[in-house]
Amino acid sequence: MALELIQAVEQADSSEGLLNAVKALAATPSKQAIPTLITVLGYNNPGAAVAAVDGLIKLGEPAVLPLLEQLDGYNYGARAWAVRALAAIGDPRGLEILLDAAANDFALSVRRAATRGLGTICWELMPAEQVLEAQISAVKTLLQASRDPEWVVRYAAAGGLQALAGGVAVKPDWLADVSARFDEIVDRDETASVRARALLAKQRLSLG
């Protein structure tokens, strides 16, 4: 079945035909779909790329290594879609990619996706001795993202900081920096929704 769906994607002769074929392939749980779905990320077809990302997210962990292996030398559009997939999957092997994208990508949609992803990394999949340093890197990048020129990225950063802080069992040293940054956002951010998001995060984390 998966091979037939893959062949349909490869033989699609129109944008609509490609979109429908990718949607069908993305709906299959077969790991055989992964290489083709990743290839679609490089096509100039945003609808098909969205469908491919959805399929990769559903497949989850098995898609992570192939995505990482394809990032080098990939065109920018494909890389941007891959970041979205990695952010949603949450595998810690994608952490370095997300850190870089959240801080440096020129597209606000990619920065936003990466910022969200930093708050939902599955830390239990990382060796225990590496988690603290990795979380500190994530916090630093999220604090930087909370000063992004685009309000949607700052909003995502507030949510990411809340998710990250709310997922730790023991109160970390960096929580004070997060709390102080939330206070700054509530007092000074120019966008009401960002201020409200930071206030909600403080309340949810019981930070005063």
JSON list of C-alpha atoms in Angstrom, two decimals, residues 5-12 14-15 17-26 32-56 67 70 74-82:
[
{"chain": "A", "resi": 5, "resn": "LEU", "atom": "CA", "xyz": [1.06, 5.86, -2.42]},
{"chain": "A", "resi": 6, "resn": "ILE", "atom": "CA", "xyz": [4.73, 6.79, -2.87]},
{"chain": "A", "resi": 7, "resn": "GLN", "atom": "CA", "xyz": [4.46, 6.09, -6.58]},
{"chain": "A", "resi": 8, "resn": "ALA", "atom": "CA", "xyz": [1.38, 8.31, -6.77]},
{"chain": "A", "resi": 9, "resn": "VAL", "atom": "CA", "xyz": [3.36, 11.19, -5.27]},
{"chain": "A", "resi": 10, "resn": "GLU", "atom": "CA", "xyz": [6.25, 10.66, -7.68]},
{"chain": "A", "resi": 11, "resn": "GLN", "atom": "CA", "xyz": [3.94, 10.53, -10.69]},
{"chain": "A", "resi": 12, "resn": "ALA", "atom": "CA", "xyz": [1.66, 13.46, -9.78]},
{"chain": "A", "resi": 14, "resn": "SER", "atom": "CA", "xyz": [-0.36, 18.80, -11.19]},
{"chain": "A", "resi": 15, "resn": "SER", "atom": "CA", "xyz": [-0.27, 20.81, -7.97]},
{"chain": "A", "resi": 17, "resn": "GLY", "atom": "CA", "xyz": [-2.72, 15.97, -7.82]},
{"chain": "A", "resi": 18, "resn": "LEU", "atom": "CA", "xyz": [0.48, 16.26, -5.80]},
{"chain": "A", "resi": 19, "resn": "LEU", "atom": "CA", "xyz": [-1.38, 17.69, -2.80]},
{"chain": "A", "resi": 20, "resn": "ASN", "atom": "CA", "xyz": [-3.91, 14.87, -2.81]},
{"chain": "A", "resi": 21, "resn": "ALA", "atom": "CA", "xyz": [-1.22, 12.23, -3.24]},
{"chain": "A", "resi": 22, "resn": "VAL", "atom": "CA", "xyz": [0.86, 13.64, -0.37]},
{"chain": "A", "resi": 23, "resn": "LYS", "atom": "CA", "xyz": [-2.19, 13.81, 1.89]},
{"chain": "A", "resi": 24, "resn": "ALA", "atom": "CA", "xyz": [-2.88, 10.15, 1.19]},
{"chain": "A", "resi": 25, "resn": "LEU", "atom": "CA", "xyz": [0.74, 9.20, 1.84]},
{"chain": "A", "resi": 26, "resn": "ALA", "atom": "CA", "xyz": [0.86, 11.28, 5.03]},
{"chain": "A", "resi": 32, "resn": "GLN", "atom": "CA", "xyz": [8.50, 3.77, 4.14]},
{"chain": "A", "resi": 33, "resn": "ALA", "atom": "CA", "xyz": [6.77, 7.09, 3.58]},
{"chain": "A", "resi": 34, "resn": "ILE", "atom": "CA", "xyz": [9.46, 9.11, 5.37]},
{"chain": "A", "resi": 35, "resn": "PRO", "atom": "CA", "xyz": [11.98, 9.66, 2.52]},
{"chain": "A", "resi": 36, "resn": "THR", "atom": "CA", "xyz": [9.26, 10.71, 0.10]},
{"chain": "A", "resi": 37, "resn": "LEU", "atom": "CA", "xyz": [7.61, 13.04, 2.61]},
{"chain": "A", "resi": 38, "resn": "ILE", "atom": "CA", "xyz": [10.99, 14.68, 3.25]},
{"chain": "A", "resi": 39, "resn": "THR", "atom": "CA", "xyz": [11.57, 15.07, -0.50]},
{"chain": "A", "resi": 40, "resn": "VAL", "atom": "CA", "xyz": [8.21, 16.84, -0.79]},
{"chain": "A", "resi": 41, "resn": "LEU", "atom": "CA", "xyz": [9.43, 19.48, 1.68]},
{"chain": "A", "resi": 42, "resn": "GLY", "atom": "CA", "xyz": [11.71, 20.74, -1.10]},
{"chain": "A", "resi": 43, "resn": "TYR", "atom": "CA", "xyz": [8.96, 21.15, -3.67]},
{"chain": "A", "resi": 44, "resn": "ASN", "atom": "CA", "xyz": [7.55, 24.58, -4.43]},
{"chain": "A", "resi": 45, "resn": "ASN", "atom": "CA", "xyz": [4.14, 23.55, -3.13]},
{"chain": "A", "resi": 46, "resn": "PRO", "atom": "CA", "xyz": [3.27, 24.89, 0.34]},
{"chain": "A", "resi": 47, "resn": "GLY", "atom": "CA", "xyz": [0.08, 22.84, 0.60]},
{"chain": "A", "resi": 48, "resn": "ALA", "atom": "CA", "xyz": [1.91, 19.62, -0.12]},
{"chain": "A", "resi": 49, "resn": "ALA", "atom": "CA", "xyz": [4.67, 20.63, 2.31]},
{"chain": "A", "resi": 50, "resn": "VAL", "atom": "CA", "xyz": [2.13, 21.20, 5.10]},
{"chain": "A", "resi": 51, "resn": "ALA", "atom": "CA", "xyz": [0.66, 17.77, 4.45]},
{"chain": "A", "resi": 52, "resn": "ALA", "atom": "CA", "xyz": [4.13, 16.21, 4.44]},
{"chain": "A", "resi": 53, "resn": "VAL", "atom": "CA", "xyz": [5.01, 17.90, 7.74]},
{"chain": "A", "resi": 54, "resn": "ASP", "atom": "CA", "xyz": [1.79, 16.58, 9.26]},
{"chain": "A", "resi": 55, "resn": "GLY", "atom": "CA", "xyz": [2.69, 13.07, 8.10]},
{"chain": "A", "resi": 56, "resn": "LEU", "atom": "CA", "xyz": [6.21, 13.31, 9.50]},
{"chain": "A", "resi": 67, "resn": "LEU", "atom": "CA", "xyz": [15.16, 14.85, 8.80]},
{"chain": "A", "resi": 70, "resn": "GLN", "atom": "CA", "xyz": [18.69, 15.87, 5.04]},
{"chain": "A", "resi": 74, "resn": "TYR", "atom": "CA", "xyz": [18.91, 21.37, 1.62]},
{"chain": "A", "resi": 75, "resn": "ASN", "atom": "CA", "xyz": [17.23, 24.42, 0.14]},
{"chain": "A", "resi": 76, "resn": "TYR", "atom": "CA", "xyz": [15.93, 27.01, 2.59]},
{"chain": "A", "resi": 77, "resn": "GLY", "atom": "CA", "xyz": [12.27, 26.21, 2.08]},
{"chain": "A", "resi": 78, "resn": "ALA", "atom": "CA", "xyz": [12.80, 22.54, 2.81]},
{"chain": "A", "resi": 79, "resn": "ARG", "atom": "CA", "xyz": [14.88, 23.38, 5.88]},
{"chain": "A", "resi": 80, "resn": "ALA", "atom": "CA", "xyz": [12.13, 25.66, 7.19]},
{"chain": "A", "resi": 81, "resn": "TRP", "atom": "CA", "xyz": [9.52, 22.92, 6.84]},
{"chain": "A", "resi": 82, "resn": "ALA", "atom": "CA", "xyz": [11.88, 20.41, 8.47]}
]
